[in-house]
Amino acid sequence: RPEMAALESFARQMKKLYIDKYQDHVPLAEILDVYEELHEADEGMFFLGDSMSDLQNNAEALEGIDIPLSELFVFCMAPVDLDSVSQRTSYVKMALEFAGERNVSLLRNVKIESRVPTTPGKLKDVESAHQCLELYAWLALRFKSNFPDFQLAKSLIEKSNVLIQSGLVVMTREGVVVEPRRPKEKQDKSAARVQRKTRRAEKRRLKELLAEVKKEPRV
């Protein structure tokens, strides 16, 4: 996608400028936040829509894990619900193993559910495990040499689908009320920024660097 290539190029440039001037690391989430603000002020910049908030939140979850920028962008695009404790835990553990130059094991990072759920709570656990398996499979398609358990993940995804459907049949037969899953509501962008607890000093430095770059004469 051209907009993602432009965003990665922007992030790479800002990281280099920041390190050169301040000899310090700047979180990717902060760079993404500044990029979004620039987009709102410049209609000519690429528009990423709701996916920008997902990128920012995922980048914040992975902050401090030493992954090269190109690979980090791929991780940040992964389909993960950070509000789910099990998904967030699996996501961070997979990133840590990846950063350590180790094969990322499915069984080390995902809790496998093997019983048919008979209560809404147990159903939620199986659904969450299913989503963790899908996360592993998504990353495995993009990092084939680092995620060797793709076929196992596919097999377990099929089995978890059967468990979920069987559980729904059992609970329906026994009169257990299962509330339908509600789609996750997108947060207002301004509210999301407040919740991310943006580091103002780093943002100020980034904006100062951008101003300096704009002032430099073009060759």
mmCIF file with all atom_site columns, C-alpha atoms in Angstrom:
data_model
loop_
_atom_site.group_PDB
_atom_site.id
_atom_site.type_symbol
_atom_site.label_atom_id
_atom_site.label_alt_id
_atom_site.label_comp_id
_atom_site.label_asym_id
_atom_site.label_entity_id
_atom_site.label_seq_id
_atom_site.pdbx_PDB_ins_code
_atom_site.Cartn_x
_atom_site.Cartn_y
_atom_site.Cartn_z
_atom_site.occupancy
_atom_site.B_iso_or_equiv
_atom_site.pdbx_formal_charge
_atom_site.auth_seq_id
_atom_site.auth_comp_id
_atom_site.auth_asym_id
_atom_site.auth_atom_id
_atom_site.pdbx_PDB_model_num
ATOM 1   C CA . ARG A 1 1   ? 0.000   0.000   0.000  1.00 0.00 ? 1   ARG A CA 1
ATOM 2   C CA . PRO A 1 2   ? 1.498   3.396   -1.007 1.00 0.00 ? 2   PRO A CA 1
ATOM 3   C CA . GLU A 1 3   ? 0.177   5.176   2.087  1.00 0.00 ? 3   GLU A CA 1
ATOM 4   C CA . MET A 1 4   ? 1.890   2.667   4.383  1.00 0.00 ? 4   MET A CA 1
ATOM 5   C CA . ALA A 1 5   ? 5.149   3.043   2.442  1.00 0.00 ? 5   ALA A CA 1
ATOM 6   C CA . ALA A 1 6   ? 4.930   6.822   2.848  1.00 0.00 ? 6   ALA A CA 1
ATOM 7   C CA . LEU A 1 7   ? 4.201   6.473   6.560  1.00 0.00 ? 7   LEU A CA 1
ATOM 8   C CA . GLU A 1 8   ? 7.103   4.075   7.112  1.00 0.00 ? 8   GLU A CA 1
ATOM 9   C CA . SER A 1 9   ? 9.435   6.398   5.213  1.00 0.00 ? 9   SER A CA 1
ATOM 10  C CA . PHE A 1 10  ? 8.304   9.317   7.386  1.00 0.00 ? 10  PHE A CA 1
ATOM 11  C CA . ALA A 1 11  ? 8.833   7.298   10.583 1.00 0.00 ? 11  ALA A CA 1
ATOM 12  C CA . ARG A 1 12  ? 12.279  6.146   9.485  1.00 0.00 ? 12  ARG A CA 1
ATOM 13  C CA . GLN A 1 13  ? 13.348  9.717   8.706  1.00 0.00 ? 13  GLN A CA 1
ATOM 14  C CA . MET A 1 14  ? 12.010  11.089  11.998 1.00 0.00 ? 14  MET A CA 1
ATOM 15  C CA . LYS A 1 15  ? 13.677  8.359   14.055 1.00 0.00 ? 15  LYS A CA 1
ATOM 16  C CA . LYS A 1 16  ? 17.036  9.115   12.418 1.00 0.00 ? 16  LYS A CA 1
ATOM 17  C CA . LEU A 1 17  ? 16.705  12.886  12.879 1.00 0.00 ? 17  LEU A CA 1
ATOM 18  C CA . TYR A 1 18  ? 15.649  12.411  16.504 1.00 0.00 ? 18  TYR A CA 1
ATOM 19  C CA . ILE A 1 19  ? 18.578  10.123  17.328 1.00 0.00 ? 19  ILE A CA 1
ATOM 20  C CA . ASP A 1 20  ? 21.056  12.380  15.517 1.00 0.00 ? 20  ASP A CA 1
ATOM 21  C CA . LYS A 1 21  ? 19.979  15.451  17.470 1.00 0.00 ? 21  LYS A CA 1
ATOM 22  C CA . TYR A 1 22  ? 18.970  14.092  20.877 1.00 0.00 ? 22  TYR A CA 1
ATOM 23  C CA . GLN A 1 23  ? 20.881  10.758  21.058 1.00 0.00 ? 23  GLN A CA 1
ATOM 24  C CA . ASP A 1 24  ? 17.685  9.236   22.360 1.00 0.00 ? 24  ASP A CA 1
ATOM 25  C CA . HIS A 1 25  ? 14.912  6.890   21.267 1.00 0.00 ? 25  HIS A CA 1
ATOM 26  C CA . VAL A 1 26  ? 11.473  8.177   20.286 1.00 0.00 ? 26  VAL A CA 1
ATOM 27  C CA . PRO A 1 27  ? 8.460   5.821   20.479 1.00 0.00 ? 27  PRO A CA 1
ATOM 28  C CA . LEU A 1 28  ? 6.853   4.911   17.171 1.00 0.00 ? 28  LEU A CA 1
ATOM 29  C CA . ALA A 1 29  ? 3.433   5.740   18.643 1.00 0.00 ? 29  ALA A CA 1
ATOM 30  C CA . GLU A 1 30  ? 4.523   9.359   19.079 1.00 0.00 ? 30  GLU A CA 1
ATOM 31  C CA . ILE A 1 31  ? 5.736   9.605   15.476 1.00 0.00 ? 31  ILE A CA 1
ATOM 32  C CA . LEU A 1 32  ? 2.413   8.209   14.268 1.00 0.00 ? 32  LEU A CA 1
ATOM 33  C CA . ASP A 1 33  ? 0.550   10.742  16.390 1.00 0.00 ? 33  ASP A CA 1
ATOM 34  C CA . VAL A 1 34  ? 2.498   13.639  14.868 1.00 0.00 ? 34  VAL A CA 1
ATOM 35  C CA . TYR A 1 35  ? 1.959   12.206  11.371 1.00 0.00 ? 35  TYR A CA 1
ATOM 36  C CA . GLU A 1 36  ? -1.790  12.107  12.001 1.00 0.00 ? 36  GLU A CA 1
ATOM 37  C CA . GLU A 1 37  ? -1.836  15.713  13.182 1.00 0.00 ? 37  GLU A CA 1
ATOM 38  C CA . LEU A 1 38  ? 0.090   16.756  10.076 1.00 0.00 ? 38  LEU A CA 1
ATOM 39  C CA . HIS A 1 39  ? -2.433  14.921  7.899  1.00 0.00 ? 39  HIS A CA 1
ATOM 40  C CA . GLU A 1 40  ? -5.320  16.780  9.524  1.00 0.00 ? 40  GLU A CA 1
ATOM 41  C CA . ALA A 1 41  ? -3.620  20.061  8.626  1.00 0.00 ? 41  ALA A CA 1
ATOM 42  C CA . ASP A 1 42  ? -2.536  18.994  5.128  1.00 0.00 ? 42  ASP A CA 1
ATOM 43  C CA . GLU A 1 43  ? -5.131  17.543  2.776  1.00 0.00 ? 43  GLU A CA 1
ATOM 44  C CA . GLY A 1 44  ? -2.366  16.410  0.431  1.00 0.00 ? 44  GLY A CA 1
ATOM 45  C CA . MET A 1 45  ? -1.075  13.751  2.818  1.00 0.00 ? 45  MET A CA 1
ATOM 46  C CA . PHE A 1 46  ? -2.184  10.117  2.631  1.00 0.00 ? 46  PHE A CA 1
ATOM 47  C CA . PHE A 1 47  ? -5.312  9.241   4.599  1.00 0.00 ? 47  PHE A CA 1
ATOM 48  C CA . LEU A 1 48  ? -5.279  6.087   6.706  1.00 0.00 ? 48  LEU A CA 1
ATOM 49  C CA . GLY A 1 49  ? -8.574  6.547   8.535  1.00 0.00 ? 49  GLY A CA 1
ATOM 50  C CA . ASP A 1 50  ? -9.394  4.303   11.477 1.00 0.00 ? 50  ASP A CA 1
ATOM 51  C CA . SER A 1 51  ? -6.373  2.099   10.803 1.00 0.00 ? 51  SER A CA 1
ATOM 52  C CA . MET A 1 52  ? -4.132  4.893   12.149 1.00 0.00 ? 52  MET A CA 1
ATOM 53  C CA . SER A 1 53  ? -5.593  4.517   15.642 1.00 0.00 ? 53  SER A CA 1
ATOM 54  C CA . ASP A 1 54  ? -4.995  0.760   15.501 1.00 0.00 ? 54  ASP A CA 1
ATOM 55  C CA . LEU A 1 55  ? -1.396  1.337   14.402 1.00 0.00 ? 55  LEU A CA 1
ATOM 56  C CA . GLN A 1 56  ? -0.824  3.805   17.232 1.00 0.00 ? 56  GLN A CA 1
ATOM 57  C CA . ASN A 1 57  ? -2.326  1.568   19.899 1.00 0.00 ? 57  ASN A CA 1
ATOM 58  C CA . ASN A 1 58  ? -0.438  -1.506  18.695 1.00 0.00 ? 58  ASN A CA 1
ATOM 59  C CA . ALA A 1 59  ? 2.821   0.470   18.539 1.00 0.00 ? 59  ALA A CA 1
ATOM 60  C CA . GLU A 1 60  ? 2.286   1.597   22.105 1.00 0.00 ? 60  GLU A CA 1
ATOM 61  C CA . ALA A 1 61  ? 1.669   -1.997  23.235 1.00 0.00 ? 61  ALA A CA 1
ATOM 62  C CA . LEU A 1 62  ? 4.991   -3.054  21.664 1.00 0.00 ? 62  LEU A CA 1
ATOM 63  C CA . GLU A 1 63  ? 6.985   -0.070  22.908 1.00 0.00 ? 63  GLU A CA 1
ATOM 64  C CA . GLY A 1 64  ? 10.407  -1.097  24.223 1.00 0.00 ? 64  GLY A CA 1
ATOM 65  C CA . ILE A 1 65  ? 10.616  -4.309  22.162 1.00 0.00 ? 65  ILE A CA 1
ATOM 66  C CA . ASP A 1 66  ? 13.636  -4.157  19.856 1.00 0.00 ? 66  ASP A CA 1
ATOM 67  C CA . ILE A 1 67  ? 12.189  -4.972  16.422 1.00 0.00 ? 67  ILE A CA 1
ATOM 68  C CA . PRO A 1 68  ? 13.494  -3.346  13.197 1.00 0.00 ? 68  PRO A CA 1
ATOM 69  C CA . LEU A 1 69  ? 11.166  -0.650  11.915 1.00 0.00 ? 69  LEU A CA 1
ATOM 70  C CA . SER A 1 70  ? 9.942   -2.483  8.796  1.00 0.00 ? 70  SER A CA 1
ATOM 71  C CA . GLU A 1 71  ? 9.046   -5.592  10.805 1.00 0.00 ? 71  GLU A CA 1
ATOM 72  C CA . LEU A 1 72  ? 7.553   -3.464  13.589 1.00 0.00 ? 72  LEU A CA 1
ATOM 73  C CA . PHE A 1 73  ? 5.162   -1.888  11.092 1.00 0.00 ? 73  PHE A CA 1
ATOM 74  C CA . VAL A 1 74  ? 3.977   -5.359  10.078 1.00 0.00 ? 74  VAL A CA 1
ATOM 75  C CA . PHE A 1 75  ? 3.394   -6.288  13.732 1.00 0.00 ? 75  PHE A CA 1
ATOM 76  C CA . CYS A 1 76  ? 1.496   -3.036  14.261 1.00 0.00 ? 76  CYS A CA 1
ATOM 77  C CA . MET A 1 77  ? -0.875  -3.912  11.392 1.00 0.00 ? 77  MET A CA 1
ATOM 78  C CA . ALA A 1 78  ? -1.760  -7.276  12.953 1.00 0.00 ? 78  ALA A CA 1
ATOM 79  C CA . PRO A 1 79  ? -5.442  -7.944  13.795 1.00 0.00 ? 79  PRO A CA 1
ATOM 80  C CA . VAL A 1 80  ? -5.446  -7.916  17.599 1.00 0.00 ? 80  VAL A CA 1
ATOM 81  C CA . ASP A 1 81  ? -7.968  -6.742  20.183 1.00 0.00 ? 81  ASP A CA 1
ATOM 82  C CA . LEU A 1 82  ? -5.821  -5.101  22.853 1.00 0.00 ? 82  LEU A CA 1
ATOM 83  C CA . ASP A 1 83  ? -8.817  -4.882  25.196 1.00 0.00 ? 83  ASP A CA 1
ATOM 84  C CA . SER A 1 84  ? -8.617  -8.675  25.501 1.00 0.00 ? 84  SER A CA 1
ATOM 85  C CA . VAL A 1 85  ? -6.059  -9.647  28.140 1.00 0.00 ? 85  VAL A CA 1
ATOM 86  C CA . SER A 1 86  ? -5.278  -12.977 26.478 1.00 0.00 ? 86  SER A CA 1
ATOM 87  C CA . GLN A 1 87  ? -4.841  -11.428 23.027 1.00 0.00 ? 87  GLN A CA 1
ATOM 88  C CA . ARG A 1 88  ? -2.647  -8.603  24.329 1.00 0.00 ? 88  ARG A CA 1
ATOM 89  C CA . THR A 1 89  ? -0.533  -11.105 26.280 1.00 0.00 ? 89  THR A CA 1
ATOM 90  C CA . SER A 1 90  ? -0.070  -13.411 23.280 1.00 0.00 ? 90  SER A CA 1
ATOM 91  C CA . TYR A 1 91  ? 0.681   -10.450 21.001 1.00 0.00 ? 91  TYR A CA 1
ATOM 92  C CA . VAL A 1 92  ? 3.426   -9.066  23.237 1.00 0.00 ? 92  VAL A CA 1
ATOM 93  C CA . LYS A 1 93  ? 4.914   -12.509 23.907 1.00 0.00 ? 93  LYS A CA 1
ATOM 94  C CA . MET A 1 94  ? 5.105   -13.254 20.184 1.00 0.00 ? 94  MET A CA 1
ATOM 95  C CA . ALA A 1 95  ? 6.835   -9.916  19.560 1.00 0.00 ? 95  ALA A CA 1
ATOM 96  C CA . LEU A 1 96  ? 9.340   -10.590 22.356 1.00 0.00 ? 96  LEU A CA 1
ATOM 97  C CA . GLU A 1 97  ? 10.230  -14.006 20.932 1.00 0.00 ? 97  GLU A CA 1
ATOM 98  C CA . PHE A 1 98  ? 10.531  -12.516 17.456 1.00 0.00 ? 98  PHE A CA 1
ATOM 99  C CA . ALA A 1 99  ? 12.844  -9.784  18.742 1.00 0.00 ? 99  ALA A CA 1
ATOM 100 C CA . GLY A 1 100 ? 15.037  -12.389 20.418 1.00 0.00 ? 100 GLY A CA 1
ATOM 101 C CA . GLU A 1 101 ? 15.743  -14.013 17.024 1.00 0.00 ? 101 GLU A CA 1
ATOM 102 C CA . ARG A 1 102 ? 13.995  -17.192 18.085 1.00 0.00 ? 102 ARG A CA 1
ATOM 103 C CA . ASN A 1 103 ? 11.347  -19.214 16.361 1.00 0.00 ? 103 ASN A CA 1
ATOM 104 C CA . VAL A 1 104 ? 7.988   -18.058 17.665 1.00 0.00 ? 104 VAL A CA 1
ATOM 105 C CA . SER A 1 105 ? 6.263   -21.107 19.107 1.00 0.00 ? 105 SER A CA 1
ATOM 106 C CA . LEU A 1 106 ? 2.491   -21.351 18.874 1.00 0.00 ? 106 LEU A CA 1
ATOM 107 C CA . LEU A 1 107 ? 2.093   -23.497 21.983 1.00 0.00 ? 107 LEU A CA 1
ATOM 108 C CA . ARG A 1 108 ? 4.316   -21.215 24.073 1.00 0.00 ? 108 ARG A CA 1
ATOM 109 C CA . ASN A 1 109 ? 2.266   -18.151 23.215 1.00 0.00 ? 109 ASN A CA 1
ATOM 110 C CA . VAL A 1 110 ? -1.353  -19.262 22.859 1.00 0.00 ? 110 VAL A CA 1
ATOM 111 C CA . LYS A 1 111 ? -3.464  -21.045 25.468 1.00 0.00 ? 111 LYS A CA 1
ATOM 112 C CA . ILE A 1 112 ? -5.268  -23.846 23.655 1.00 0.00 ? 112 ILE A CA 1
ATOM 113 C CA . GLU A 1 113 ? -8.865  -24.601 24.625 1.00 0.00 ? 113 GLU A CA 1
ATOM 114 C CA . SER A 1 114 ? -9.928  -28.209 23.980 1.00 0.00 ? 114 SER A CA 1
ATOM 115 C CA . ARG A 1 115 ? -13.342 -28.580 25.641 1.00 0.00 ? 115 ARG A CA 1
ATOM 116 C CA . VAL A 1 116 ? -16.770 -27.643 24.336 1.00 0.00 ? 116 VAL A CA 1
ATOM 117 C CA . PRO A 1 117 ? -17.839 -24.481 26.229 1.00 0.00 ? 117 PRO A CA 1
ATOM 118 C CA . THR A 1 118 ? -21.009 -24.852 28.289 1.00 0.00 ? 118 THR A CA 1
ATOM 119 C CA . THR A 1 119 ? -21.247 -21.331 29.776 1.00 0.00 ? 119 THR A CA 1
ATOM 120 C CA . PRO A 1 120 ? -20.962 -17.834 28.256 1.00 0.00 ? 120 PRO A CA 1
ATOM 121 C CA . GLY A 1 121 ? -17.712 -17.318 30.153 1.00 0.00 ? 121 GLY A CA 1
ATOM 122 C CA . LYS A 1 122 ? -16.138 -20.484 28.775 1.00 0.00 ? 122 LYS A CA 1
ATOM 123 C CA . LEU A 1 123 ? -17.399 -19.595 25.307 1.00 0.00 ? 123 LEU A CA 1
ATOM 124 C CA . LYS A 1 124 ? -15.632 -16.252 25.589 1.00 0.00 ? 124 LYS A CA 1
ATOM 125 C CA . ASP A 1 125 ? -12.394 -18.068 26.501 1.00 0.00 ? 125 ASP A CA 1
ATOM 126 C CA . VAL A 1 126 ? -12.622 -20.317 23.431 1.00 0.00 ? 126 VAL A CA 1
ATOM 127 C CA . GLU A 1 127 ? -13.404 -17.341 21.174 1.00 0.00 ? 127 GLU A CA 1
ATOM 128 C CA . SER A 1 128 ? -10.419 -15.450 22.566 1.00 0.00 ? 128 SER A CA 1
ATOM 129 C CA . ALA A 1 129 ? -8.137  -18.462 22.009 1.00 0.00 ? 129 ALA A CA 1
ATOM 130 C CA . HIS A 1 130 ? -9.505  -18.680 18.465 1.00 0.00 ? 130 HIS A CA 1
ATOM 131 C CA . GLN A 1 131 ? -8.566  -15.036 17.841 1.00 0.00 ? 131 GLN A CA 1
ATOM 132 C CA . CYS A 1 132 ? -5.062  -15.629 19.232 1.00 0.00 ? 132 CYS A CA 1
ATOM 133 C CA . LEU A 1 133 ? -4.668  -18.535 16.806 1.00 0.00 ? 133 LEU A CA 1
ATOM 134 C CA . GLU A 1 134 ? -5.767  -16.300 13.933 1.00 0.00 ? 134 GLU A CA 1
ATOM 135 C CA . LEU A 1 135 ? -3.237  -13.686 15.060 1.00 0.00 ? 135 LEU A CA 1
ATOM 136 C CA . TYR A 1 136 ? -0.458  -16.285 14.973 1.00 0.00 ? 136 TYR A CA 1
ATOM 137 C CA . ALA A 1 137 ? -1.547  -17.457 11.518 1.00 0.00 ? 137 ALA A CA 1
ATOM 138 C CA . TRP A 1 138 ? -1.657  -13.864 10.246 1.00 0.00 ? 138 TRP A CA 1
ATOM 139 C CA . LEU A 1 139 ? 1.922   -13.247 11.428 1.00 0.00 ? 139 LEU A CA 1
ATOM 140 C CA . ALA A 1 140 ? 3.062   -16.645 10.145 1.00 0.00 ? 140 ALA A CA 1
ATOM 141 C CA . LEU A 1 141 ? 1.972   -15.729 6.617  1.00 0.00 ? 141 LEU A CA 1
ATOM 142 C CA . ARG A 1 142 ? 4.219   -12.661 6.790  1.00 0.00 ? 142 ARG A CA 1
ATOM 143 C CA . PHE A 1 143 ? 7.175   -14.115 8.721  1.00 0.00 ? 143 PHE A CA 1
ATOM 144 C CA . LYS A 1 144 ? 7.287   -17.698 7.479  1.00 0.00 ? 144 LYS A CA 1
ATOM 145 C CA . SER A 1 145 ? 10.770  -18.519 8.797  1.00 0.00 ? 145 SER A CA 1
ATOM 146 C CA . ASN A 1 146 ? 10.034  -17.162 12.282 1.00 0.00 ? 146 ASN A CA 1
ATOM 147 C CA . PHE A 1 147 ? 6.559   -18.643 12.811 1.00 0.00 ? 147 PHE A CA 1
ATOM 148 C CA . PRO A 1 148 ? 6.987   -22.340 11.970 1.00 0.00 ? 148 PRO A CA 1
ATOM 149 C CA . ASP A 1 149 ? 3.659   -23.599 13.367 1.00 0.00 ? 149 ASP A CA 1
ATOM 150 C CA . PHE A 1 150 ? 1.359   -22.231 10.665 1.00 0.00 ? 150 PHE A CA 1
ATOM 151 C CA . GLN A 1 151 ? -0.150  -25.600 9.760  1.00 0.00 ? 151 GLN A CA 1
ATOM 152 C CA . LEU A 1 152 ? -0.786  -26.387 13.421 1.00 0.00 ? 152 LEU A CA 1
ATOM 153 C CA . ALA A 1 153 ? -2.445  -22.996 13.836 1.00 0.00 ? 153 ALA A CA 1
ATOM 154 C CA . LYS A 1 154 ? -4.730  -23.669 10.850 1.00 0.00 ? 154 LYS A CA 1
ATOM 155 C CA . SER A 1 155 ? -5.710  -27.050 12.282 1.00 0.00 ? 155 SER A CA 1
ATOM 156 C CA . LEU A 1 156 ? -6.454  -25.585 15.715 1.00 0.00 ? 156 LEU A CA 1
ATOM 157 C CA . ILE A 1 157 ? -8.453  -22.742 14.171 1.00 0.00 ? 157 ILE A CA 1
ATOM 158 C CA . GLU A 1 158 ? -10.722 -25.307 12.520 1.00 0.00 ? 158 GLU A CA 1
ATOM 159 C CA . LYS A 1 159 ? -11.069 -27.231 15.793 1.00 0.00 ? 159 LYS A CA 1
ATOM 160 C CA . SER A 1 160 ? -11.872 -24.084 17.774 1.00 0.00 ? 160 SER A CA 1
ATOM 161 C CA . ASN A 1 161 ? -14.560 -23.224 15.232 1.00 0.00 ? 161 ASN A CA 1
ATOM 162 C CA . VAL A 1 162 ? -16.127 -26.627 15.896 1.00 0.00 ? 162 VAL A CA 1
ATOM 163 C CA . LEU A 1 163 ? -15.894 -26.074 19.673 1.00 0.00 ? 163 LEU A CA 1
ATOM 164 C CA . ILE A 1 164 ? -17.605 -22.683 19.380 1.00 0.00 ? 164 ILE A CA 1
ATOM 165 C CA . GLN A 1 165 ? -20.440 -24.000 17.229 1.00 0.00 ? 165 GLN A CA 1
ATOM 166 C CA . SER A 1 166 ? -20.889 -27.073 19.447 1.00 0.00 ? 166 SER A CA 1
ATOM 167 C CA . GLY A 1 167 ? -20.943 -24.876 22.533 1.00 0.00 ? 167 GLY A CA 1
ATOM 168 C CA . LEU A 1 168 ? -23.632 -22.657 21.048 1.00 0.00 ? 168 LEU A CA 1
ATOM 169 C CA . VAL A 1 169 ? -25.739 -25.739 20.255 1.00 0.00 ? 169 VAL A CA 1
ATOM 170 C CA . VAL A 1 170 ? -25.364 -27.083 23.814 1.00 0.00 ? 170 VAL A CA 1
ATOM 171 C CA . MET A 1 171 ? -26.175 -23.763 25.470 1.00 0.00 ? 171 MET A CA 1
ATOM 172 C CA . THR A 1 172 ? -29.153 -23.145 23.186 1.00 0.00 ? 172 THR A CA 1
ATOM 173 C CA . ARG A 1 173 ? -30.524 -26.601 23.998 1.00 0.00 ? 173 ARG A CA 1
ATOM 174 C CA . GLU A 1 174 ? -30.099 -25.976 27.738 1.00 0.00 ? 174 GLU A CA 1
ATOM 175 C CA . GLY A 1 175 ? -31.621 -22.495 27.550 1.00 0.00 ? 175 GLY A CA 1
ATOM 176 C CA . VAL A 1 176 ? -28.435 -20.627 28.386 1.00 0.00 ? 176 VAL A CA 1
ATOM 177 C CA . VAL A 1 177 ? -28.634 -17.042 27.136 1.00 0.00 ? 177 VAL A CA 1
ATOM 178 C CA . VAL A 1 178 ? -25.619 -16.037 25.055 1.00 0.00 ? 178 VAL A CA 1
ATOM 179 C CA . GLU A 1 179 ? -25.375 -12.341 24.303 1.00 0.00 ? 179 GLU A CA 1
ATOM 180 C CA . PRO A 1 180 ? -24.331 -11.588 20.713 1.00 0.00 ? 180 PRO A CA 1
ATOM 181 C CA . ARG A 1 181 ? -20.875 -10.145 20.296 1.00 0.00 ? 181 ARG A CA 1
ATOM 182 C CA . ARG A 1 182 ? -21.033 -6.422  19.739 1.00 0.00 ? 182 ARG A CA 1
ATOM 183 C CA . PRO A 1 183 ? -18.734 -4.793  17.206 1.00 0.00 ? 183 PRO A CA 1
ATOM 184 C CA . LYS A 1 184 ? -15.985 -2.776  18.811 1.00 0.00 ? 184 LYS A CA 1
ATOM 185 C CA . GLU A 1 185 ? -16.822 0.897   18.612 1.00 0.00 ? 185 GLU A CA 1
ATOM 186 C CA . LYS A 1 186 ? -14.223 3.202   17.145 1.00 0.00 ? 186 LYS A CA 1
ATOM 187 C CA . GLN A 1 187 ? -13.066 5.879   19.532 1.00 0.00 ? 187 GLN A CA 1
ATOM 188 C CA . ASP A 1 188 ? -13.101 9.551   18.699 1.00 0.00 ? 188 ASP A CA 1
ATOM 189 C CA . LYS A 1 189 ? -9.603  10.512  17.545 1.00 0.00 ? 189 LYS A CA 1
ATOM 190 C CA . SER A 1 190 ? -9.185  13.312  20.075 1.00 0.00 ? 190 SER A CA 1
ATOM 191 C CA . ALA A 1 191 ? -10.275 11.036  22.941 1.00 0.00 ? 191 ALA A CA 1
ATOM 192 C CA . ALA A 1 192 ? -7.886  8.315   21.740 1.00 0.00 ? 192 ALA A CA 1
ATOM 193 C CA . ARG A 1 193 ? -4.997  10.752  21.906 1.00 0.00 ? 193 ARG A CA 1
ATOM 194 C CA . VAL A 1 194 ? -5.805  11.632  25.506 1.00 0.00 ? 194 VAL A CA 1
ATOM 195 C CA . GLN A 1 195 ? -5.996  7.961   26.471 1.00 0.00 ? 195 GLN A CA 1
ATOM 196 C CA . ARG A 1 196 ? -2.600  7.270   24.900 1.00 0.00 ? 196 ARG A CA 1
ATOM 197 C CA . LYS A 1 197 ? -1.069  9.736   27.397 1.00 0.00 ? 197 LYS A CA 1
ATOM 198 C CA . THR A 1 198 ? 1.088   11.329  24.751 1.00 0.00 ? 198 THR A CA 1
ATOM 199 C CA . ARG A 1 199 ? 4.573   12.356  25.851 1.00 0.00 ? 199 ARG A CA 1
ATOM 200 C CA . ARG A 1 200 ? 4.426   16.075  25.119 1.00 0.00 ? 200 ARG A CA 1
ATOM 201 C CA . ALA A 1 201 ? 8.193   16.656  25.307 1.00 0.00 ? 201 ALA A CA 1
ATOM 202 C CA . GLU A 1 202 ? 8.849   14.085  22.585 1.00 0.00 ? 202 GLU A CA 1
ATOM 203 C CA . LYS A 1 203 ? 6.058   15.448  20.400 1.00 0.00 ? 203 LYS A CA 1
ATOM 204 C CA . ARG A 1 204 ? 7.414   18.981  20.809 1.00 0.00 ? 204 ARG A CA 1
ATOM 205 C CA . ARG A 1 205 ? 10.879  17.825  19.765 1.00 0.00 ? 205 ARG A CA 1
ATOM 206 C CA . LEU A 1 206 ? 9.472   16.004  16.725 1.00 0.00 ? 206 LEU A CA 1
ATOM 207 C CA . LYS A 1 207 ? 7.616   19.104  15.608 1.00 0.00 ? 207 LYS A CA 1
ATOM 208 C CA . GLU A 1 208 ? 10.728  21.221  16.087 1.00 0.00 ? 208 GLU A CA 1
ATOM 209 C CA . LEU A 1 209 ? 12.687  18.782  13.925 1.00 0.00 ? 209 LEU A CA 1
ATOM 210 C CA . LEU A 1 210 ? 10.025  18.954  11.216 1.00 0.00 ? 210 LEU A CA 1
ATOM 211 C CA . ALA A 1 211 ? 10.153  22.744  11.292 1.00 0.00 ? 211 ALA A CA 1
ATOM 212 C CA . GLU A 1 212 ? 13.950  22.627  10.910 1.00 0.00 ? 212 GLU A CA 1
ATOM 213 C CA . VAL A 1 213 ? 13.703  20.241  7.959  1.00 0.00 ? 213 VAL A CA 1
ATOM 214 C CA . LYS A 1 214 ? 11.177  22.499  6.220  1.00 0.00 ? 214 LYS A CA 1
ATOM 215 C CA . LYS A 1 215 ? 13.505  25.487  6.661  1.00 0.00 ? 215 LYS A CA 1
ATOM 216 C CA . GLU A 1 216 ? 16.453  23.738  5.043  1.00 0.00 ? 216 GLU A CA 1
ATOM 217 C CA . PRO A 1 217 ? 17.078  24.923  1.455  1.00 0.00 ? 217 PRO A CA 1
ATOM 218 C CA . ARG A 1 218 ? 16.330  22.336  -1.216 1.00 0.00 ? 218 ARG A CA 1
ATOM 219 C CA . VAL A 1 219 ? 19.273  21.277  -3.357 1.00 0.00 ? 219 VAL A CA 1
#
